């Protein structure tokens, strides 16, 4: 297995071979919504649609080595677009559907895209102005649609011979942008498929399972599971945040991928059901409520992307929900896993069995040694420069944490979540921010050094929320109570009230909703009207 992933294989199966085998999998299907109606599409039909779309894209100038942006929410058309790009020999560029229009266009331009498939009609003019050919993932009259192109190719009996992709990367994605400006990098499929082979061994799933996907397919782990599942003949439920509960209950997936926010939402739905049906406090009551929300066939819920409240995980486990918190980074791949028989809330599990984890004794930064990093190469204009990673070298994650005596890994936060005080002490900001937000009712809190050793809290209030912004006196009183529970050097000395929420549009949140601390400090810290907590 080559350390940069270029020659890594999964058994004898490559990504191209996985797609080529789809027509033989007649009993497998993708359950999705098309035109607002739930429908089932067989693997052979999906493969045929992808070939026709690839032929249409080829006629529109997409050739081997081209870069094609895909910009939209999870859908059957998104899957078709990615498969079609693969079949043409081009490289897909995954854009988050939540990215502001200007950022989406800038990223597509930076990646060298001449073609973009999007489900956002409001972005078409901007993509056109940037010189890109636009195809709509959904039906609309503002640009040619995926469905229309497939129909035209079918009528013209276009035949496309899938391109020989060689052994290069298949997609370009972006770093999260929590620590600095997002950067583009290329990904080879081999480490993703290898990782999923190990997942199948650890969690005991395969082609007989049904996987629910609702998070954006621009998020790399979603496609990792998608392509591996296609190779196994797994059934898929392609859902969205609006329909996740009904699709989960009705279609009974065995595997479920979540983020902490969605897991909290589904937990609350189960609690509501338990209250309405008188199941609270009864033996097995919450288990029945979880079945009403997650379906009756569930084997595993994987949750990651951000820390999950240990108390929530403990409640879910007590109700019999098989939920496993996992941990990785966009560039380094999977790092820590909770698995059956070794599942400890409050940690991200033990290191991947095919790698290792330690921490820097000076900074506490988590370091990983892995043969399966997801990063294949850096994108430098038209070139992709492979990054050679020695599997024996410890690579930094940008996260701070610890490994306990039993080998379980805890992640405390990002390196920027800590500030060093003049006395040498380091203060972890996330716990302060969570406490201040909870006490004041703020939608989000960002703590930063205001001068010297003083810590200030910027309190963001959603003007659309029922509570609105609290008064200065109410915030001051709440923060005084928070300070009583803190060590003297952790206490909040100042605060500032902002009657608006940070957003993806102003650059203060990533496309996945994570705060970008450096941007918040840049925009709100310098000009903040600081008030004393003491009064």
Short mmCIF file of C-alpha atoms in Angstrom, two decimals:
data_model
loop_
_atom_site.label_atom_id
_atom_site.label_comp_id
_atom_site.label_asym_id
_atom_site.label_seq_id
_atom_site.Cartn_x
_atom_site.Cartn_y
_atom_site.Cartn_z
CA UNK A 1 0.00 0.00 0.00
CA UNK A 2 1.66 3.20 -1.21
CA UNK A 3 1.88 5.87 1.52
CA UNK A 4 0.34 8.59 -0.62
CA UNK A 5 -2.55 6.32 -1.61
CA UNK A 6 -1.76 6.25 -5.32
CA UNK A 7 -1.45 2.47 -5.57
CA UNK A 8 -3.59 1.41 -2.65
CA UNK A 9 -6.28 -1.08 -3.62
CA UNK A 10 -9.24 -2.55 -1.83
CA UNK A 11 -9.16 -6.20 -2.65
CA UNK A 12 -9.13 -6.19 -6.44
CA UNK A 13 -11.72 -3.45 -6.78
CA UNK A 14 -11.15 0.12 -7.95
CA UNK A 15 -13.68 2.93 -7.98
CA UNK A 16 -14.11 2.58 -11.75
CA UNK A 17 -14.73 -1.16 -11.36
CA UNK A 18 -17.33 -0.49 -8.67
CA UNK A 19 -19.30 1.72 -11.04
CA UNK A 20 -18.88 -0.72 -13.92
CA UNK A 21 -20.39 -3.51 -11.81
CA UNK A 22 -23.59 -1.60 -11.03
CA UNK A 23 -25.66 -3.02 -13.95
CA UNK A 24 -25.31 -6.53 -12.51
CA UNK A 25 -26.79 -5.53 -9.15
CA UNK A 26 -30.44 -5.80 -10.12
CA UNK A 27 -31.81 -6.19 -6.58
CA UNK A 28 -30.16 -3.04 -5.19
CA UNK A 29 -31.70 0.43 -5.24
CA UNK A 30 -31.51 4.08 -4.29
CA UNK A 31 -34.62 5.30 -2.47
CA UNK A 32 -34.96 9.01 -3.07
CA UNK A 33 -37.31 11.92 -3.78
CA UNK A 34 -37.74 13.14 -7.33
CA UNK A 35 -40.14 15.99 -7.96
CA UNK A 36 -41.16 15.75 -4.29
CA UNK A 37 -42.27 12.12 -4.72
CA UNK A 38 -40.49 9.23 -3.06
CA UNK A 39 -39.28 6.73 -5.63
CA UNK A 40 -36.93 3.78 -6.03
CA UNK A 41 -34.21 3.67 -8.69
CA UNK A 42 -32.39 0.41 -9.40
CA UNK A 43 -28.62 0.25 -9.74
CA UNK A 44 -28.85 -0.66 -13.47
CA UNK A 45 -31.11 2.38 -14.09
CA UNK A 46 -28.79 4.63 -12.10
CA UNK A 47 -25.80 3.38 -14.10
CA UNK A 48 -27.64 3.95 -17.39
CA UNK A 49 -28.66 7.48 -16.36
CA UNK A 50 -25.06 8.23 -15.34
CA UNK A 51 -23.71 6.99 -18.69
CA UNK A 52 -26.21 9.13 -20.59
CA UNK A 53 -25.40 12.20 -18.49
CA UNK A 54 -21.69 11.54 -19.00
CA UNK A 55 -22.24 11.40 -22.76
CA UNK A 56 -24.12 14.70 -22.60
CA UNK A 57 -21.35 16.31 -20.53
CA UNK A 58 -18.75 15.04 -22.99
CA UNK A 59 -20.68 16.79 -25.79
CA UNK A 60 -20.60 19.99 -23.69
CA UNK A 61 -16.82 19.88 -23.50
CA UNK A 62 -16.07 17.81 -20.39
CA UNK A 63 -13.03 15.68 -21.16
CA UNK A 64 -10.60 13.54 -19.12
CA UNK A 65 -8.83 15.81 -16.65
CA UNK A 66 -11.53 18.51 -16.75
CA UNK A 67 -12.80 19.81 -13.44
CA UNK A 68 -16.53 19.90 -12.87
CA UNK A 69 -18.16 21.55 -9.84
CA UNK A 70 -21.16 19.90 -8.14
CA UNK A 71 -23.11 22.32 -5.97
CA UNK A 72 -26.24 21.11 -4.25
CA UNK A 73 -28.00 19.18 -1.53
CA UNK A 74 -28.01 15.38 -1.36
CA UNK A 75 -30.18 13.99 -4.14
CA UNK A 76 -30.32 11.33 -6.82
CA UNK A 77 -29.15 13.97 -9.32
CA UNK A 78 -26.10 14.72 -7.16
CA UNK A 79 -25.16 11.05 -7.25
CA UNK A 80 -25.68 10.96 -11.04
CA UNK A 81 -23.52 14.04 -11.47
CA UNK A 82 -20.64 12.55 -9.50
CA UNK A 83 -20.89 9.21 -11.32
CA UNK A 84 -21.07 10.95 -14.71
CA UNK A 85 -18.00 13.07 -13.97
CA UNK A 86 -16.18 9.91 -12.94
CA UNK A 87 -17.17 8.15 -16.19
CA UNK A 88 -15.93 11.04 -18.36
CA UNK A 89 -12.52 10.87 -16.70
CA UNK A 90 -12.96 14.34 -15.24
CA UNK A 91 -12.47 15.35 -11.59
CA UNK A 92 -15.41 16.53 -9.52
CA UNK A 93 -15.13 19.59 -7.29
CA UNK A 94 -17.51 19.32 -4.35
CA UNK A 95 -19.09 22.63 -3.27
CA UNK A 96 -21.15 22.85 -0.11
CA UNK A 97 -24.77 23.78 -0.82
CA UNK A 98 -24.65 26.20 2.13
CA UNK A 99 -21.72 28.14 0.65
CA UNK A 100 -22.62 31.75 -0.16
CA UNK A 101 -22.92 32.40 -3.88
CA UNK A 102 -19.72 34.43 -4.13
CA UNK A 103 -17.72 31.81 -2.25
CA UNK A 104 -19.11 28.96 -4.34
CA UNK A 105 -18.23 30.77 -7.56
CA UNK A 106 -14.78 31.73 -6.28
CA UNK A 107 -14.04 28.14 -5.25
CA UNK A 108 -15.17 26.77 -8.61
CA UNK A 109 -13.02 29.36 -10.37
CA UNK A 110 -10.00 28.61 -8.16
CA UNK A 111 -10.37 24.90 -8.96
CA UNK A 112 -10.39 25.63 -12.69
CA UNK A 113 -13.97 24.49 -13.34
CA UNK A 114 -15.54 25.24 -16.71
CA UNK A 115 -18.73 23.32 -15.93
CA UNK A 116 -20.91 23.37 -12.82
CA UNK A 117 -24.00 21.40 -11.85
CA UNK A 118 -26.09 23.21 -9.24
CA UNK A 119 -29.55 23.03 -7.67
CA UNK A 120 -29.58 26.75 -6.82
CA UNK A 121 -31.18 28.81 -9.57
CA UNK A 122 -30.04 32.00 -7.87
CA UNK A 123 -26.41 31.12 -8.56
CA UNK A 124 -26.76 30.47 -12.29
CA UNK A 125 -26.08 34.05 -13.43
CA UNK A 126 -22.98 34.30 -11.24
CA UNK A 127 -21.57 31.01 -12.55
CA UNK A 128 -22.31 32.14 -16.12
CA UNK A 129 -20.58 35.47 -15.46
CA UNK A 130 -17.51 33.52 -14.34
CA UNK A 131 -17.44 31.79 -17.73
CA UNK A 132 -18.90 28.44 -16.67
CA UNK A 133 -21.39 26.21 -18.41
CA UNK A 134 -24.25 25.56 -15.96
CA UNK A 135 -26.46 22.49 -15.69
CA UNK A 136 -29.28 22.35 -13.15
CA UNK A 137 -29.50 19.34 -10.86
CA UNK A 138 -33.24 19.96 -10.52
CA UNK A 139 -35.90 20.92 -13.05
CA UNK A 140 -35.95 24.61 -13.94
CA UNK A 141 -35.97 26.75 -17.05
CA UNK A 142 -32.98 28.91 -16.13
CA UNK A 143 -30.47 26.39 -17.51
CA UNK A 144 -30.41 22.89 -19.03
CA UNK A 145 -31.24 20.22 -16.44
CA UNK A 146 -29.74 16.83 -15.67
CA UNK A 147 -33.03 15.17 -16.58
CA UNK A 148 -33.21 17.09 -19.85
CA UNK A 149 -29.65 16.18 -20.83
CA UNK A 150 -30.30 12.52 -20.06
CA UNK A 151 -33.41 12.58 -22.22
CA UNK A 152 -31.57 14.24 -25.11
CA UNK A 153 -28.68 11.78 -24.93
CA UNK A 154 -31.10 8.87 -24.81
CA UNK A 155 -33.01 10.13 -27.85
CA UNK A 156 -29.75 10.66 -29.76
CA UNK A 157 -28.55 7.20 -28.69
CA UNK A 158 -25.29 8.69 -27.48
CA UNK A 159 -22.83 6.02 -26.41
CA UNK A 160 -19.98 6.81 -24.07
CA UNK A 161 -17.06 4.53 -23.44
CA UNK A 162 -15.99 5.22 -19.83
CA UNK A 163 -12.63 6.93 -19.74
CA UNK A 164 -9.53 5.16 -18.47
CA UNK A 165 -8.90 7.25 -15.40
CA UNK A 166 -5.42 5.90 -14.76
CA UNK A 167 -4.51 6.08 -11.10
CA UNK A 168 -5.17 9.69 -10.25
CA UNK A 169 -7.56 11.42 -7.82
CA UNK A 170 -11.29 11.45 -8.46
CA UNK A 171 -12.40 14.55 -6.57
CA UNK A 172 -11.32 17.88 -5.12
CA UNK A 173 -12.64 19.04 -1.77
CA UNK A 174 -11.93 21.87 0.64
CA UNK A 175 -10.50 21.97 4.13
CA UNK A 176 -12.98 23.07 6.78
CA UNK A 177 -11.59 26.57 7.20
CA UNK A 178 -11.92 26.58 11.00
CA UNK A 179 -8.25 27.45 11.55
CA UNK A 180 -7.45 29.42 8.39
CA UNK A 181 -8.83 30.16 4.95
CA UNK A 182 -10.16 27.00 3.24
CA UNK A 183 -7.72 25.23 0.92
CA UNK A 184 -8.46 22.86 -1.94
CA UNK A 185 -6.94 19.42 -2.07
CA UNK A 186 -7.36 16.33 -4.21
CA UNK A 187 -8.56 12.94 -2.98
CA UNK A 188 -7.90 9.44 -4.30
CA UNK A 189 -10.59 6.84 -3.71
CA UNK A 190 -8.32 4.11 -2.37
CA UNK A 191 -7.94 5.32 1.26
CA UNK A 192 -11.70 5.92 1.45
CA UNK A 193 -12.55 2.42 0.27
CA UNK A 194 -9.86 0.85 2.45
CA UNK A 195 -11.30 2.69 5.46
CA UNK A 196 -14.78 1.41 4.67
CA UNK A 197 -13.51 -2.17 4.38
CA UNK A 198 -12.18 -1.85 7.93
CA UNK A 199 -15.46 -0.25 9.06
CA UNK A 200 -17.39 -3.22 7.70
CA UNK A 201 -15.17 -5.59 9.68
CA UNK A 202 -15.45 -3.58 12.91
CA UNK A 203 -19.19 -2.88 12.82
CA UNK A 204 -20.38 -5.96 10.96
CA UNK A 205 -22.23 -4.58 7.94
CA UNK A 206 -22.24 -5.23 4.22
CA UNK A 207 -24.34 -5.45 1.08
CA UNK A 208 -27.43 -6.57 2.97
CA UNK A 209 -27.63 -3.25 4.78
CA UNK A 210 -29.50 -0.03 4.01
CA UNK A 211 -27.75 3.29 4.57
CA UNK A 212 -29.52 6.61 5.15
CA UNK A 213 -27.65 9.65 3.82
CA UNK A 214 -28.98 13.17 4.31
CA UNK A 215 -25.87 15.25 4.99
CA UNK A 216 -24.40 17.00 1.93
CA UNK A 217 -22.57 14.62 -0.38
CA UNK A 218 -19.95 17.36 -0.70
CA UNK A 219 -18.91 16.14 2.77
CA UNK A 220 -16.25 13.54 1.95
CA UNK A 221 -17.25 10.80 4.45
CA UNK A 222 -20.70 10.68 2.87
CA UNK A 223 -19.22 9.77 -0.51
CA UNK A 224 -16.83 7.37 1.18
CA UNK A 225 -19.85 5.41 2.38
CA UNK A 226 -21.75 5.92 -0.88
CA UNK A 227 -19.12 4.46 -3.19
CA UNK A 228 -18.22 1.58 -0.91
CA UNK A 229 -21.92 0.78 -0.54
CA UNK A 230 -22.38 0.86 -4.31
CA UNK A 231 -19.64 -1.72 -4.58
CA UNK A 232 -21.39 -3.94 -2.06
CA UNK A 233 -24.89 -3.62 -3.53
CA UNK A 234 -26.19 -1.80 -0.47
CA UNK A 235 -29.59 -0.06 -0.58
CA UNK A 236 -29.51 3.70 -0.01
CA UNK A 237 -32.01 6.18 1.37
CA UNK A 238 -31.17 9.64 -0.01
CA UNK A 239 -32.92 12.02 2.34
CA UNK A 240 -32.65 15.61 3.56
CA UNK A 241 -33.04 17.43 6.91
CA UNK A 242 -36.73 18.06 6.21
CA UNK A 243 -37.62 14.42 5.58
CA UNK A 244 -35.04 12.62 7.69
CA UNK A 245 -37.48 11.56 10.42
CA UNK A 246 -40.20 10.23 8.12
CA UNK A 247 -37.70 8.54 5.80
CA UNK A 248 -35.94 6.93 8.74
CA UNK A 249 -39.16 5.64 10.28
CA UNK A 250 -40.75 4.49 7.01
CA UNK A 251 -37.75 3.03 5.19
CA UNK A 252 -35.99 1.42 8.18
CA UNK A 253 -32.31 1.98 7.38
CA UNK A 254 -29.85 -0.24 9.21
CA UNK A 255 -27.08 2.39 9.10
CA UNK A 256 -27.44 6.08 9.86
CA UNK A 257 -24.88 8.89 9.61
CA UNK A 258 -25.48 11.97 11.78
CA UNK A 259 -23.92 15.11 13.17
CA UNK A 260 -24.53 16.22 16.78
CA UNK A 261 -27.23 18.75 15.85
CA UNK A 262 -29.30 16.20 13.94
CA UNK A 263 -28.81 13.59 16.64
CA UNK A 264 -30.08 16.06 19.25
CA UNK A 265 -33.09 16.83 17.03
CA UNK A 266 -33.96 13.15 16.59
CA UNK A 267 -33.52 12.55 20.32
CA UNK A 268 -36.01 15.33 21.06
CA UNK A 269 -38.45 13.82 18.59
CA UNK A 270 -38.17 10.52 20.43
CA UNK A 271 -38.74 12.27 23.77
CA UNK A 272 -41.88 13.94 22.39
CA UNK A 273 -43.18 10.57 21.21
CA UNK A 274 -42.43 9.01 24.58
CA UNK A 275 -44.38 11.77 26.35
CA UNK A 276 -47.36 11.58 24.01
CA UNK A 277 -47.57 7.79 24.21
CA UNK A 278 -46.97 7.56 27.96
CA UNK A 279 -43.67 5.71 27.52
CA UNK A 280 -41.60 7.93 29.79
CA UNK A 281 -40.20 6.07 32.77
CA UNK A 282 -41.50 2.70 31.55
CA UNK A 283 -39.30 -0.31 31.00
CA UNK A 284 -38.05 -0.11 27.40
CA UNK A 285 -40.10 3.03 26.79
CA UNK A 286 -37.36 5.09 25.18
CA UNK A 287 -36.27 2.11 23.09
CA UNK A 288 -39.77 2.02 21.60
CA UNK A 289 -39.67 5.77 21.02
CA UNK A 290 -36.29 5.51 19.27
CA UNK A 291 -37.71 2.78 17.02
CA UNK A 292 -40.50 5.20 16.01
CA UNK A 293 -37.86 7.74 14.95
CA UNK A 294 -34.96 5.66 13.62
CA UNK A 295 -36.88 2.66 12.29
CA UNK A 296 -36.96 -0.93 13.47
CA UNK A 297 -33.86 -2.29 11.72
CA UNK A 298 -31.12 0.00 13.05
CA UNK A 299 -27.65 -1.51 13.56
CA UNK A 300 -25.52 1.60 13.98
CA UNK A 301 -25.66 5.39 14.08
CA UNK A 302 -22.33 7.05 13.32
CA UNK A 303 -21.94 10.59 14.63
CA UNK A 304 -19.01 12.90 14.03
CA UNK A 305 -17.92 16.23 12.52
CA UNK A 306 -18.13 17.96 15.94
CA UNK A 307 -18.07 16.91 19.61
CA UNK A 308 -21.27 15.24 20.84
CA UNK A 309 -22.60 15.97 24.32
CA UNK A 310 -21.58 12.97 26.48
CA UNK A 311 -24.84 13.28 28.45
CA UNK A 312 -26.82 12.92 25.22
CA UNK A 313 -24.79 9.87 24.21
CA UNK A 314 -25.33 8.32 27.64
CA UNK A 315 -29.10 8.83 27.29
CA UNK A 316 -29.12 7.30 23.84
CA UNK A 317 -27.11 4.31 25.01
CA UNK A 318 -29.42 3.85 28.00
CA UNK A 319 -32.34 3.70 25.56
CA UNK A 320 -30.58 0.99 23.59
CA UNK A 321 -29.63 3.11 20.58
CA UNK A 322 -26.45 1.76 18.91
CA UNK A 323 -24.72 5.11 18.44
CA UNK A 324 -20.96 5.41 17.91
CA UNK A 325 -19.02 8.66 18.01
CA UNK A 326 -16.14 8.68 15.51
CA UNK A 327 -13.40 11.18 14.82
CA UNK A 328 -11.31 12.22 11.86
CA UNK A 329 -10.19 15.21 9.85
CA UNK A 330 -10.83 16.13 6.23
CA UNK A 331 -7.16 15.69 5.32
CA UNK A 332 -5.99 12.83 7.54
CA UNK A 333 -9.09 10.63 7.36
CA UNK A 334 -10.40 8.53 10.24
CA UNK A 335 -8.47 8.75 13.51
CA UNK A 336 -10.55 7.44 16.41
CA UNK A 337 -13.51 5.05 16.60
CA UNK A 338 -15.98 3.92 19.22
CA UNK A 339 -16.91 0.38 18.25
CA UNK A 340 -19.15 -2.41 19.60
CA UNK A 341 -17.71 -3.59 22.91
CA UNK A 342 -15.54 -0.48 23.27
CA UNK A 343 -17.91 2.49 23.25
CA UNK A 344 -17.24 5.21 25.81
CA UNK A 345 -19.28 8.46 25.79
CA UNK A 346 -17.12 11.54 26.22
CA UNK A 347 -14.38 10.08 24.05
CA UNK A 348 -14.00 9.48 20.32
CA UNK A 349 -12.99 5.90 20.99
CA UNK A 350 -9.64 4.25 20.49
CA UNK A 351 -7.26 4.92 17.59
CA UNK A 352 -8.04 3.23 14.28
CA UNK A 353 -6.60 -0.32 14.39
CA UNK A 354 -4.52 0.39 11.29
CA UNK A 355 -2.99 3.58 12.73
CA UNK A 356 -2.02 5.20 16.02
CA UNK A 357 -2.59 8.37 18.05
CA UNK A 358 -0.52 10.28 20.59
CA UNK A 359 -0.37 13.85 21.88
CA UNK A 360 2.35 16.47 21.81
CA UNK A 361 3.65 16.68 25.40
CA UNK A 362 4.22 20.43 25.11
CA UNK A 363 0.96 21.56 23.49
CA UNK A 364 -1.46 18.65 23.93
CA UNK A 365 -2.08 18.60 20.17
CA UNK A 366 -3.36 15.28 18.87
CA UNK A 367 -0.92 13.62 16.50
CA UNK A 368 -1.81 10.75 14.19
CA UNK A 369 0.18 8.14 12.36
CA UNK A 370 -1.87 6.64 9.53
CA UNK A 371 -1.34 4.94 6.16
CA UNK A 372 -4.75 6.16 4.93
CA UNK A 373 -4.77 9.97 4.83
CA UNK A 374 -7.53 11.32 2.62
CA UNK A 375 -5.31 14.09 1.25
CA UNK A 376 -3.76 12.94 -2.03
CA UNK A 377 -2.32 16.20 -3.32
CA UNK A 378 -2.41 19.96 -3.22
CA UNK A 379 -4.32 21.84 -5.92
CA UNK A 380 -2.07 24.46 -7.46
CA UNK A 381 -3.98 25.93 -10.37
CA UNK A 382 -4.11 23.34 -13.15
CA UNK A 383 -1.68 21.05 -11.34
CA UNK A 384 -2.28 18.53 -8.57
CA UNK A 385 0.93 17.98 -6.65
CA UNK A 386 0.93 14.69 -4.70
CA UNK A 387 1.76 14.99 -1.00
CA UNK A 388 3.93 12.11 0.15
CA UNK A 389 3.09 11.21 3.75
CA UNK A 390 5.44 8.84 5.55
CA UNK A 391 3.21 6.39 7.48
CA UNK A 392 5.81 6.35 10.28
CA UNK A 393 5.66 10.12 10.83
CA UNK A 394 3.30 11.73 13.38
CA UNK A 395 1.08 14.29 11.67
CA UNK A 396 -0.63 17.18 13.52
CA UNK A 397 -4.43 17.35 13.54
CA UNK A 398 -4.96 20.90 14.79
CA UNK A 399 -6.96 19.46 17.71
CA UNK A 400 -6.05 19.34 21.39
CA UNK A 401 -6.86 16.28 23.45
CA UNK A 402 -5.61 13.37 25.52
CA UNK A 403 -5.25 9.59 25.41
CA UNK A 404 -6.22 7.87 28.68
CA UNK A 405 -4.70 4.76 30.23
CA UNK A 406 -7.26 2.57 28.45
CA UNK A 407 -6.32 4.04 25.07
CA UNK A 408 -9.49 6.13 24.60
CA UNK A 409 -8.99 9.47 22.86
CA UNK A 410 -10.67 12.66 24.11
CA UNK A 411 -10.82 15.75 21.90
CA UNK A 412 -11.02 19.01 23.84
CA UNK A 413 -11.13 21.42 20.92
CA UNK A 414 -9.17 23.06 18.16
CA UNK A 415 -5.76 24.60 18.84
CA UNK A 416 -7.39 28.02 18.44
CA UNK A 417 -9.87 27.10 21.17
CA UNK A 418 -7.10 27.74 23.68
CA UNK A 419 -5.44 31.01 24.67
CA UNK A 420 -2.20 31.40 26.59
CA UNK A 421 -2.21 33.88 29.46
CA UNK A 422 0.83 35.89 30.63
CA UNK A 423 1.19 33.57 33.66
CA UNK A 424 1.73 30.63 31.29
CA UNK A 425 -1.64 29.05 31.90
CA UNK A 426 -3.78 27.95 28.96
CA UNK A 427 -7.52 28.52 29.04
CA UNK A 428 -9.89 26.32 27.05
CA UNK A 429 -12.42 28.67 25.50
CA UNK A 430 -15.16 26.33 24.29
CA UNK A 431 -16.38 25.38 27.77
CA UNK A 432 -16.46 29.07 28.73
CA UNK A 433 -18.41 29.92 25.59
CA UNK A 434 -20.93 27.15 26.15
CA UNK A 435 -21.45 28.22 29.77
CA UNK A 436 -21.83 31.91 28.87
CA UNK A 437 -24.26 31.16 26.02
CA UNK A 438 -26.39 28.90 28.22
CA UNK A 439 -26.50 31.44 31.06
CA UNK A 440 -27.34 34.47 28.91
CA UNK A 441 -29.52 32.78 26.30
CA UNK A 442 -27.16 33.84 23.51
CA UNK A 443 -27.34 31.91 20.26
CA UNK A 444 -23.55 31.77 20.18
CA UNK A 445 -20.70 33.10 22.32
CA UNK A 446 -17.12 33.77 21.25
CA UNK A 447 -14.50 34.34 23.96
CA UNK A 448 -11.24 36.11 23.13
CA UNK A 449 -8.42 38.03 24.76
CA UNK A 450 -9.24 41.74 24.77
CA UNK A 451 -5.91 42.94 26.15
CA UNK A 452 -3.21 41.34 28.25
CA UNK A 453 -4.83 38.60 30.28
CA UNK A 454 -8.43 39.84 30.12
CA UNK A 455 -11.01 37.59 28.53
CA UNK A 456 -14.03 39.05 26.78
CA UNK A 457 -17.22 37.35 25.63
CA UNK A 458 -18.99 38.44 22.44
CA UNK A 459 -22.63 37.40 22.86
CA UNK A 460 -24.57 36.89 19.62
CA UNK A 461 -28.36 36.96 19.85
CA UNK A 462 -30.69 35.87 17.09
CA UNK A 463 -33.12 38.77 16.53
CA UNK A 464 -35.70 36.27 15.20
CA UNK A 465 -35.72 34.21 18.39
CA UNK A 466 -38.59 34.71 20.88
CA UNK A 467 -36.21 35.99 23.55
CA UNK A 468 -34.30 38.42 21.33
CA UNK A 469 -31.23 40.09 22.78
CA UNK A 470 -30.95 40.30 26.55
CA UNK A 471 -30.29 43.65 28.18
CA UNK A 472 -26.79 44.59 29.27
CA UNK A 473 -27.76 44.26 32.92
CA UNK A 474 -29.27 40.79 32.36
CA UNK A 475 -26.13 39.62 30.56
CA UNK A 476 -23.88 41.08 33.25
CA UNK A 477 -25.82 39.34 36.02
CA UNK A 478 -25.72 36.01 34.18
CA UNK A 479 -21.98 36.25 33.50
CA UNK A 480 -21.29 37.04 37.16
CA UNK A 481 -22.93 33.75 38.07
CA UNK A 482 -20.80 31.94 35.46
CA UNK A 483 -17.64 33.53 36.87
CA UNK A 484 -18.42 32.26 40.37
CA UNK A 485 -17.83 28.70 39.11
CA UNK A 486 -14.56 29.50 37.33
CA UNK A 487 -10.93 29.71 38.37
CA UNK A 488 -9.81 33.35 38.71
CA UNK A 489 -7.78 33.30 35.50
CA UNK A 490 -10.68 31.81 33.52
CA UNK A 491 -13.16 34.49 34.49
CA UNK A 492 -14.79 36.75 31.92
CA UNK A 493 -13.89 40.38 32.50
CA UNK A 494 -15.72 41.99 29.62
CA UNK A 495 -18.61 41.32 27.27
CA UNK A 496 -20.17 42.75 24.16
CA UNK A 497 -23.71 42.22 22.85
CA UNK A 498 -24.38 41.71 19.13
CA UNK A 499 -28.01 41.65 17.97
CA UNK A 500 -27.25 39.33 15.05
CA UNK A 501 -25.82 35.88 14.48
CA UNK A 502 -22.52 35.18 12.72
CA UNK A 503 -23.05 33.54 9.37
CA UNK A 504 -21.51 31.67 6.50
CA UNK A 505 -22.04 34.80 4.40
CA UNK A 506 -19.86 37.01 6.61
CA UNK A 507 -17.18 34.32 6.76
CA UNK A 508 -17.60 33.64 10.49
CA UNK A 509 -19.02 30.14 10.06
CA UNK A 510 -17.87 27.29 7.87
CA UNK A 511 -20.31 25.73 5.40
CA UNK A 512 -20.98 23.09 8.04
CA UNK A 513 -21.87 25.70 10.67
CA UNK A 514 -18.65 25.61 12.71
CA UNK A 515 -17.36 28.92 14.11
CA UNK A 516 -14.26 30.34 12.45
CA UNK A 517 -12.69 31.93 15.49
CA UNK A 518 -10.06 33.96 13.63
CA UNK A 519 -12.73 35.58 11.45
CA UNK A 520 -15.02 36.32 14.40
CA UNK A 521 -12.14 38.02 16.21
CA UNK A 522 -11.21 39.94 13.06
CA UNK A 523 -14.75 41.19 12.40
CA UNK A 524 -16.24 41.58 15.87
CA UNK A 525 -13.28 41.73 18.26
CA UNK A 526 -11.45 44.83 17.14
CA UNK A 527 -14.47 47.13 17.13
CA UNK A 528 -16.41 45.58 19.99
CA UNK A 529 -17.99 47.92 22.53
CA UNK A 530 -16.68 46.15 25.60
CA UNK A 531 -18.63 46.39 28.84
CA UNK A 532 -17.33 45.41 32.25
CA UNK A 533 -18.79 42.28 33.82
CA UNK A 534 -18.28 43.84 37.24
CA UNK A 535 -20.41 46.84 36.30
#
